[in-house]
Amino acid sequence: MRNPWWLAGLALASGLGQVHAQGQAPTLSGQWQTAREWRLANPLGPALAFAPPSRWRSELDLKTDARLPLPEGRSLALHADAAVTVLHDDGSTATTGTGRVNALYATTDRGDWQFSAGRRIIGWDVGQGFRPNDVVQREERRPLLPATLQGRGVVQLEHFGADDATSLVWVDPQQGHAGSALALRHYQRLGALDLHAHAHWSAATRGNVGAALAWVTSDAVELHASTRWLPALGRHQTLVGGNWTGGPDVTALAEVWHDGQATSSPARRNAYGRLAWQHEAWQVSADVLWQPADGGRVLGAGLRWQGDQWRVEAVWRVFGGPASAALRHTPTRQTGALAMTRSF
């Protein structure tokens, strides 16, 4: 059976029913977001038919957690996260709605050991613009608007110590040998230094190993680095970066990386920077992604207001560079969004 999520949902619903029967009501949280997204087609890019249209988007994301007591003082934790999205593209007479399960898993523990199974979001690594060792979730970095990720099917075994943790993950076991993968991570804290060791195997990349570190050198400076070596492909992915905090109001991020698995030569070398200024509930930010091989760049700016339950934000991004740059020929030349989000 290649898609057992309906069985997992049935098991979770049964578990939540047992929890409620024992007088332990599950918790419910979530958020609602509505957004207007603009996309301006690139006259230098592919045919305009490939340019995504501007649209209205509204999404409701609900999360629930519950805990079922087990013998010997143990417990079974249950978590579900589902979202419903409604889209209306400019120029279309129809409105479409889709639903998805972002997370649906159960967790139990025994002493220092923890076991989890189901669809779960597992994000690893230390980078911001790029993460070489994010081998489980493989999250898209730098989205236009923050969004809840959709987890992967996993079977996970973890061991926790006072200053270390080890995790073994079987990724997408329902896909069989050709589509599944094994991932191992060990984390060790040494004072202000965090160390990570990674190993990963899949049919596509065979065995590969990685390492990462994050070092808080002072109250104002944090340095981080990550690398992953893929011997079967003869390639590597490496990132080096740092954060600087200028008091409570100003933060700056700078990173450079090499992505040996990028599909185009210009996208293999990248430099990224972000500057943000915070004043009470308001934040203003600006960022740039530069590809020195051909001079391509992506410029971005954002404005955000954050209240107790409401968040309002506006973002804009422009793709540019010399006429020969790959980023100058993307289907979309400019993209932006205005969004309003309420959490509960």
Tab-separated table of C-alpha atoms in Angstrom, residues 23-280:
chain	number	residue	atom	x	y	z
A	23	GLY	CA	-11.482	13.354	30.176
A	24	GLN	CA	-8.344	14.808	28.528
A	25	ALA	CA	-9.640	17.182	25.863
A	26	PRO	CA	-7.251	17.674	22.904
A	27	THR	CA	-5.875	21.174	22.369
A	28	LEU	CA	-6.760	23.056	19.199
A	29	SER	CA	-4.825	25.917	17.599
A	30	GLY	CA	-4.257	27.322	14.166
A	31	GLN	CA	-4.253	30.342	11.920
A	32	TRP	CA	-6.231	31.917	9.093
A	33	GLN	CA	-4.497	33.871	6.346
A	34	THR	CA	-5.773	35.795	3.369
A	35	ALA	CA	-3.366	37.221	0.812
A	36	ARG	CA	-3.249	39.055	-2.469
A	37	GLU	CA	-0.324	37.815	-4.550
A	38	TRP	CA	0.981	39.756	-7.569
A	39	ARG	CA	3.183	38.350	-10.323
A	40	LEU	CA	4.468	40.436	-13.221
A	41	ALA	CA	5.540	38.386	-16.246
A	42	ASN	CA	9.072	38.761	-17.552
A	43	PRO	CA	9.215	39.929	-21.203
A	44	LEU	CA	12.699	38.371	-21.483
A	45	GLY	CA	11.564	35.067	-19.961
A	46	PRO	CA	9.830	32.018	-21.476
A	47	ALA	CA	6.457	32.266	-23.180
A	48	LEU	CA	3.948	34.256	-21.133
A	49	ALA	CA	1.822	31.107	-20.846
A	50	PHE	CA	4.400	29.796	-18.367
A	51	ALA	CA	4.155	32.847	-16.098
A	52	PRO	CA	1.955	32.141	-13.052
A	53	PRO	CA	-0.982	34.565	-12.727
A	54	SER	CA	-1.701	36.988	-9.920
A	55	ARG	CA	-4.273	35.618	-7.483
A	56	TRP	CA	-6.187	35.817	-4.230
A	57	ARG	CA	-5.401	33.117	-1.675
A	58	SER	CA	-7.097	32.241	1.619
A	59	GLU	CA	-5.968	29.418	3.909
A	60	LEU	CA	-7.145	27.917	7.193
A	61	ASP	CA	-4.575	25.813	9.074
A	62	LEU	CA	-5.685	23.797	12.120
A	63	LYS	CA	-3.493	21.913	14.602
A	64	THR	CA	-4.509	19.554	17.390
A	65	ASP	CA	-2.460	17.809	20.093
A	66	ALA	CA	-3.451	15.179	22.601
A	67	ARG	CA	-1.786	12.810	25.060
A	68	LEU	CA	-3.002	9.313	25.909
A	69	PRO	CA	-1.709	7.764	29.185
A	70	LEU	CA	0.021	4.376	28.907
A	71	PRO	CA	1.148	1.890	31.567
A	72	GLU	CA	4.404	2.398	33.515
A	73	GLY	CA	4.049	6.187	33.488
A	74	ARG	CA	4.524	6.458	29.723
A	75	SER	CA	2.225	8.233	27.258
A	76	LEU	CA	1.289	8.379	23.597
A	77	ALA	CA	1.332	11.881	22.088
A	78	LEU	CA	-0.809	12.501	19.027
A	79	HIS	CA	-0.437	15.457	16.651
A	80	ALA	CA	-2.378	16.482	13.536
A	81	ASP	CA	-2.029	19.513	11.263
A	82	ALA	CA	-4.328	20.048	8.269
A	83	ALA	CA	-4.986	22.992	5.968
A	84	VAL	CA	-7.645	24.056	3.474
A	85	THR	CA	-6.669	26.539	0.748
A	86	VAL	CA	-8.950	28.524	-1.574
A	87	LEU	CA	-7.430	30.119	-4.704
A	88	HIS	CA	-8.808	32.484	-7.316
A	89	ASP	CA	-6.510	33.332	-10.240
A	90	ASP	CA	-6.908	36.617	-12.101
A	91	GLY	CA	-8.744	36.083	-15.364
A	92	SER	CA	-10.356	32.859	-14.170
A	93	THR	CA	-14.073	32.420	-13.572
A	94	ALA	CA	-13.567	29.500	-11.184
A	95	THR	CA	-12.397	29.349	-7.574
A	96	THR	CA	-10.510	26.216	-6.566
A	97	GLY	CA	-10.166	24.658	-3.138
A	98	THR	CA	-7.631	22.083	-1.957
A	99	GLY	CA	-6.941	20.315	1.309
A	100	ARG	CA	-3.760	18.772	2.598
A	101	VAL	CA	-2.403	17.020	5.677
A	102	ASN	CA	0.757	18.784	6.842
A	103	ALA	CA	1.465	16.504	9.797
A	104	LEU	CA	-0.150	13.386	11.264
A	105	TYR	CA	1.955	11.366	13.667
A	106	ALA	CA	2.151	9.629	17.030
A	107	THR	CA	5.051	9.744	19.508
A	108	THR	CA	5.850	7.637	22.553
A	109	ASP	CA	8.857	7.622	24.868
A	110	ARG	CA	10.623	5.333	27.278
A	111	GLY	CA	13.304	6.921	29.421
A	112	ASP	CA	15.759	8.779	27.169
A	113	TRP	CA	14.333	7.160	24.025
A	114	GLN	CA	11.525	8.461	21.823
A	115	PHE	CA	9.758	6.768	18.906
A	116	SER	CA	7.615	8.549	16.277
A	117	ALA	CA	5.737	7.416	13.182
A	118	GLY	CA	3.570	9.218	10.639
A	119	ARG	CA	3.802	12.363	8.545
A	120	ARG	CA	6.081	14.792	10.374
A	121	ILE	CA	8.033	17.993	9.690
A	122	ILE	CA	11.723	17.372	10.490
A	123	GLY	CA	13.974	20.311	9.641
A	124	TRP	CA	17.725	19.970	10.125
A	125	ASP	CA	20.789	22.162	9.597
A	126	VAL	CA	21.905	25.667	10.546
A	127	GLY	CA	21.661	27.834	7.404
A	128	GLN	CA	19.019	30.423	6.571
A	129	GLY	CA	19.204	30.943	2.809
A	130	PHE	CA	20.358	27.370	2.099
A	131	ARG	CA	20.653	24.136	4.101
A	132	PRO	CA	22.954	21.405	2.720
A	133	ASN	CA	22.035	18.881	5.423
A	134	ASP	CA	18.258	19.344	5.327
A	135	VAL	CA	18.000	15.843	3.897
A	136	VAL	CA	14.648	14.855	5.434
A	137	GLN	CA	12.294	17.806	4.928
A	138	ARG	CA	14.152	19.399	1.985
A	139	GLU	CA	12.429	22.679	2.731
A	140	GLU	CA	12.216	25.415	0.128
A	141	ARG	CA	14.161	28.306	1.598
A	142	ARG	CA	13.265	32.008	1.360
A	143	PRO	CA	9.534	31.676	0.579
A	144	LEU	CA	7.741	34.898	-0.307
A	145	LEU	CA	5.416	34.456	2.693
A	146	PRO	CA	5.950	32.153	5.704
A	147	ALA	CA	3.856	28.994	5.395
A	148	THR	CA	3.348	25.732	7.258
A	149	LEU	CA	5.387	22.984	5.633
A	150	GLN	CA	3.999	19.626	4.595
A	151	GLY	CA	5.891	16.898	6.427
A	152	ARG	CA	7.332	13.687	5.059
A	153	GLY	CA	6.320	10.156	5.964
A	154	VAL	CA	8.807	9.018	8.629
A	155	VAL	CA	9.606	6.376	11.193
A	156	GLN	CA	11.926	8.046	13.722
A	157	LEU	CA	13.937	6.801	16.698
A	158	GLU	CA	15.643	9.365	18.959
A	159	HIS	CA	17.852	9.321	22.028
A	160	PHE	CA	18.299	12.400	24.219
A	161	GLY	CA	21.100	13.214	26.642
A	162	ALA	CA	21.844	16.272	28.744
A	163	ASP	CA	23.910	17.923	25.970
A	164	ASP	CA	23.449	15.609	23.003
A	165	ALA	CA	20.793	13.961	20.858
A	166	THR	CA	20.843	11.269	18.186
A	167	SER	CA	18.116	10.713	15.600
A	168	LEU	CA	17.637	7.901	13.069
A	169	VAL	CA	14.915	8.494	10.459
A	170	TRP	CA	13.436	6.198	7.829
A	171	VAL	CA	12.048	8.676	5.277
A	172	ASP	CA	9.028	7.813	3.105
A	173	PRO	CA	9.003	4.087	3.961
A	174	GLN	CA	5.751	3.722	1.982
A	175	GLN	CA	7.724	4.444	-1.229
A	176	GLY	CA	9.707	1.218	-1.033
A	177	HIS	CA	13.440	0.772	-1.668
A	178	ALA	CA	13.606	3.092	-4.685
A	179	GLY	CA	11.854	6.049	-3.053
A	180	SER	CA	12.720	5.827	0.638
A	181	ALA	CA	15.855	6.987	2.454
A	182	LEU	CA	17.708	6.640	5.756
A	183	ALA	CA	19.012	9.684	7.628
A	184	LEU	CA	21.125	9.876	10.788
A	185	ARG	CA	21.976	12.963	12.819
A	186	HIS	CA	23.989	13.401	16.018
A	187	TYR	CA	23.919	16.720	17.882
A	188	GLN	CA	26.412	17.749	20.575
A	189	ARG	CA	26.504	20.978	22.597
A	190	LEU	CA	29.878	22.178	23.881
A	191	GLY	CA	29.188	25.410	25.725
A	192	ALA	CA	28.524	28.088	23.102
A	193	LEU	CA	29.318	25.669	20.250
A	194	ASP	CA	26.718	23.380	18.630
A	195	LEU	CA	28.043	20.502	16.516
A	196	HIS	CA	26.058	18.342	14.085
A	197	ALA	CA	27.107	15.150	12.264
A	198	HIS	CA	24.952	13.751	9.460
A	199	ALA	CA	24.749	10.609	7.335
A	200	HIS	CA	22.206	9.882	4.604
A	201	TRP	CA	21.478	7.103	2.116
A	202	SER	CA	19.034	6.933	-0.771
A	203	ALA	CA	18.861	5.112	-4.082
A	204	ALA	CA	19.356	8.411	-5.943
A	205	THR	CA	22.423	9.776	-4.112
A	206	ARG	CA	23.740	6.611	-2.420
A	207	GLY	CA	25.675	7.227	0.781
A	208	ASN	CA	26.606	10.791	1.735
A	209	VAL	CA	27.846	12.468	4.894
A	210	GLY	CA	27.738	15.969	6.325
A	211	ALA	CA	28.687	18.154	9.267
A	212	ALA	CA	27.550	21.518	10.617
A	213	LEU	CA	28.317	23.900	13.460
A	214	ALA	CA	26.869	27.013	15.055
A	215	TRP	CA	28.973	29.151	17.405
A	216	VAL	CA	27.639	32.028	19.484
A	217	THR	CA	30.829	34.061	19.896
A	218	SER	CA	29.213	36.948	21.820
A	219	ASP	CA	25.873	38.551	22.569
A	220	ALA	CA	26.031	40.183	19.140
A	221	VAL	CA	27.660	37.609	16.824
A	222	GLU	CA	26.773	34.060	15.730
A	223	LEU	CA	28.742	32.090	13.129
A	224	HIS	CA	27.581	28.941	11.353
A	225	ALA	CA	28.751	26.550	8.650
A	226	SER	CA	27.475	23.385	7.017
A	227	THR	CA	28.804	20.961	4.410
A	228	ARG	CA	27.574	17.764	2.731
A	229	TRP	CA	29.669	15.449	0.551
A	230	LEU	CA	28.067	13.153	-2.049
A	231	PRO	CA	30.823	10.725	-3.164
A	232	ALA	CA	28.692	8.849	-5.717
A	233	LEU	CA	28.022	12.105	-7.582
A	234	GLY	CA	31.431	13.686	-6.909
A	235	ARG	CA	29.753	16.844	-5.601
A	236	HIS	CA	29.452	18.831	-2.409
A	237	GLN	CA	27.168	21.452	-0.870
A	238	THR	CA	28.786	23.924	1.516
A	239	LEU	CA	27.556	27.032	3.341
A	240	VAL	CA	29.275	29.588	5.592
A	241	GLY	CA	27.471	32.471	7.291
A	242	GLY	CA	26.890	34.608	10.326
A	243	ASN	CA	24.362	36.749	12.193
A	244	TRP	CA	24.985	40.125	13.816
A	245	THR	CA	22.615	41.762	16.297
A	246	GLY	CA	22.950	45.504	16.891
A	247	GLY	CA	20.994	45.742	20.114
A	248	PRO	CA	17.287	44.886	20.224
A	249	ASP	CA	16.422	46.716	16.981
A	250	VAL	CA	18.828	45.740	14.167
A	251	THR	CA	19.803	42.298	12.854
A	252	ALA	CA	21.983	41.394	9.876
A	253	LEU	CA	22.620	38.057	8.155
A	254	ALA	CA	25.302	37.202	5.573
A	255	GLU	CA	25.844	33.816	3.903
A	256	VAL	CA	27.709	32.336	0.950
A	257	TRP	CA	27.252	28.819	-0.379
A	258	HIS	CA	28.089	26.348	-3.115
A	259	ASP	CA	25.339	23.989	-4.295
A	260	GLY	CA	26.856	21.157	-6.282
A	261	GLN	CA	23.406	19.751	-7.055
A	262	ALA	CA	22.050	22.926	-8.660
A	263	THR	CA	20.635	22.326	-12.135
A	264	SER	CA	22.404	25.330	-13.683
A	265	SER	CA	25.994	26.537	-13.375
A	266	PRO	CA	25.148	30.113	-12.208
A	267	ALA	CA	22.989	28.753	-9.358
A	268	ARG	CA	25.878	26.790	-7.838
A	269	ARG	CA	27.578	29.807	-6.229
A	270	ASN	CA	25.453	32.198	-4.196
A	271	ALA	CA	25.786	35.082	-1.769
A	272	TYR	CA	22.878	36.190	0.406
A	273	GLY	CA	22.375	39.073	2.797
A	274	ARG	CA	19.465	40.338	4.890
A	275	LEU	CA	19.068	43.435	7.086
A	276	ALA	CA	16.102	43.975	9.420
A	277	TRP	CA	15.086	46.836	11.727
A	278	GLN	CA	12.528	46.287	14.491
A	279	HIS	CA	10.606	49.057	16.302
A	280	GLU	CA	7.962	47.849	18.736
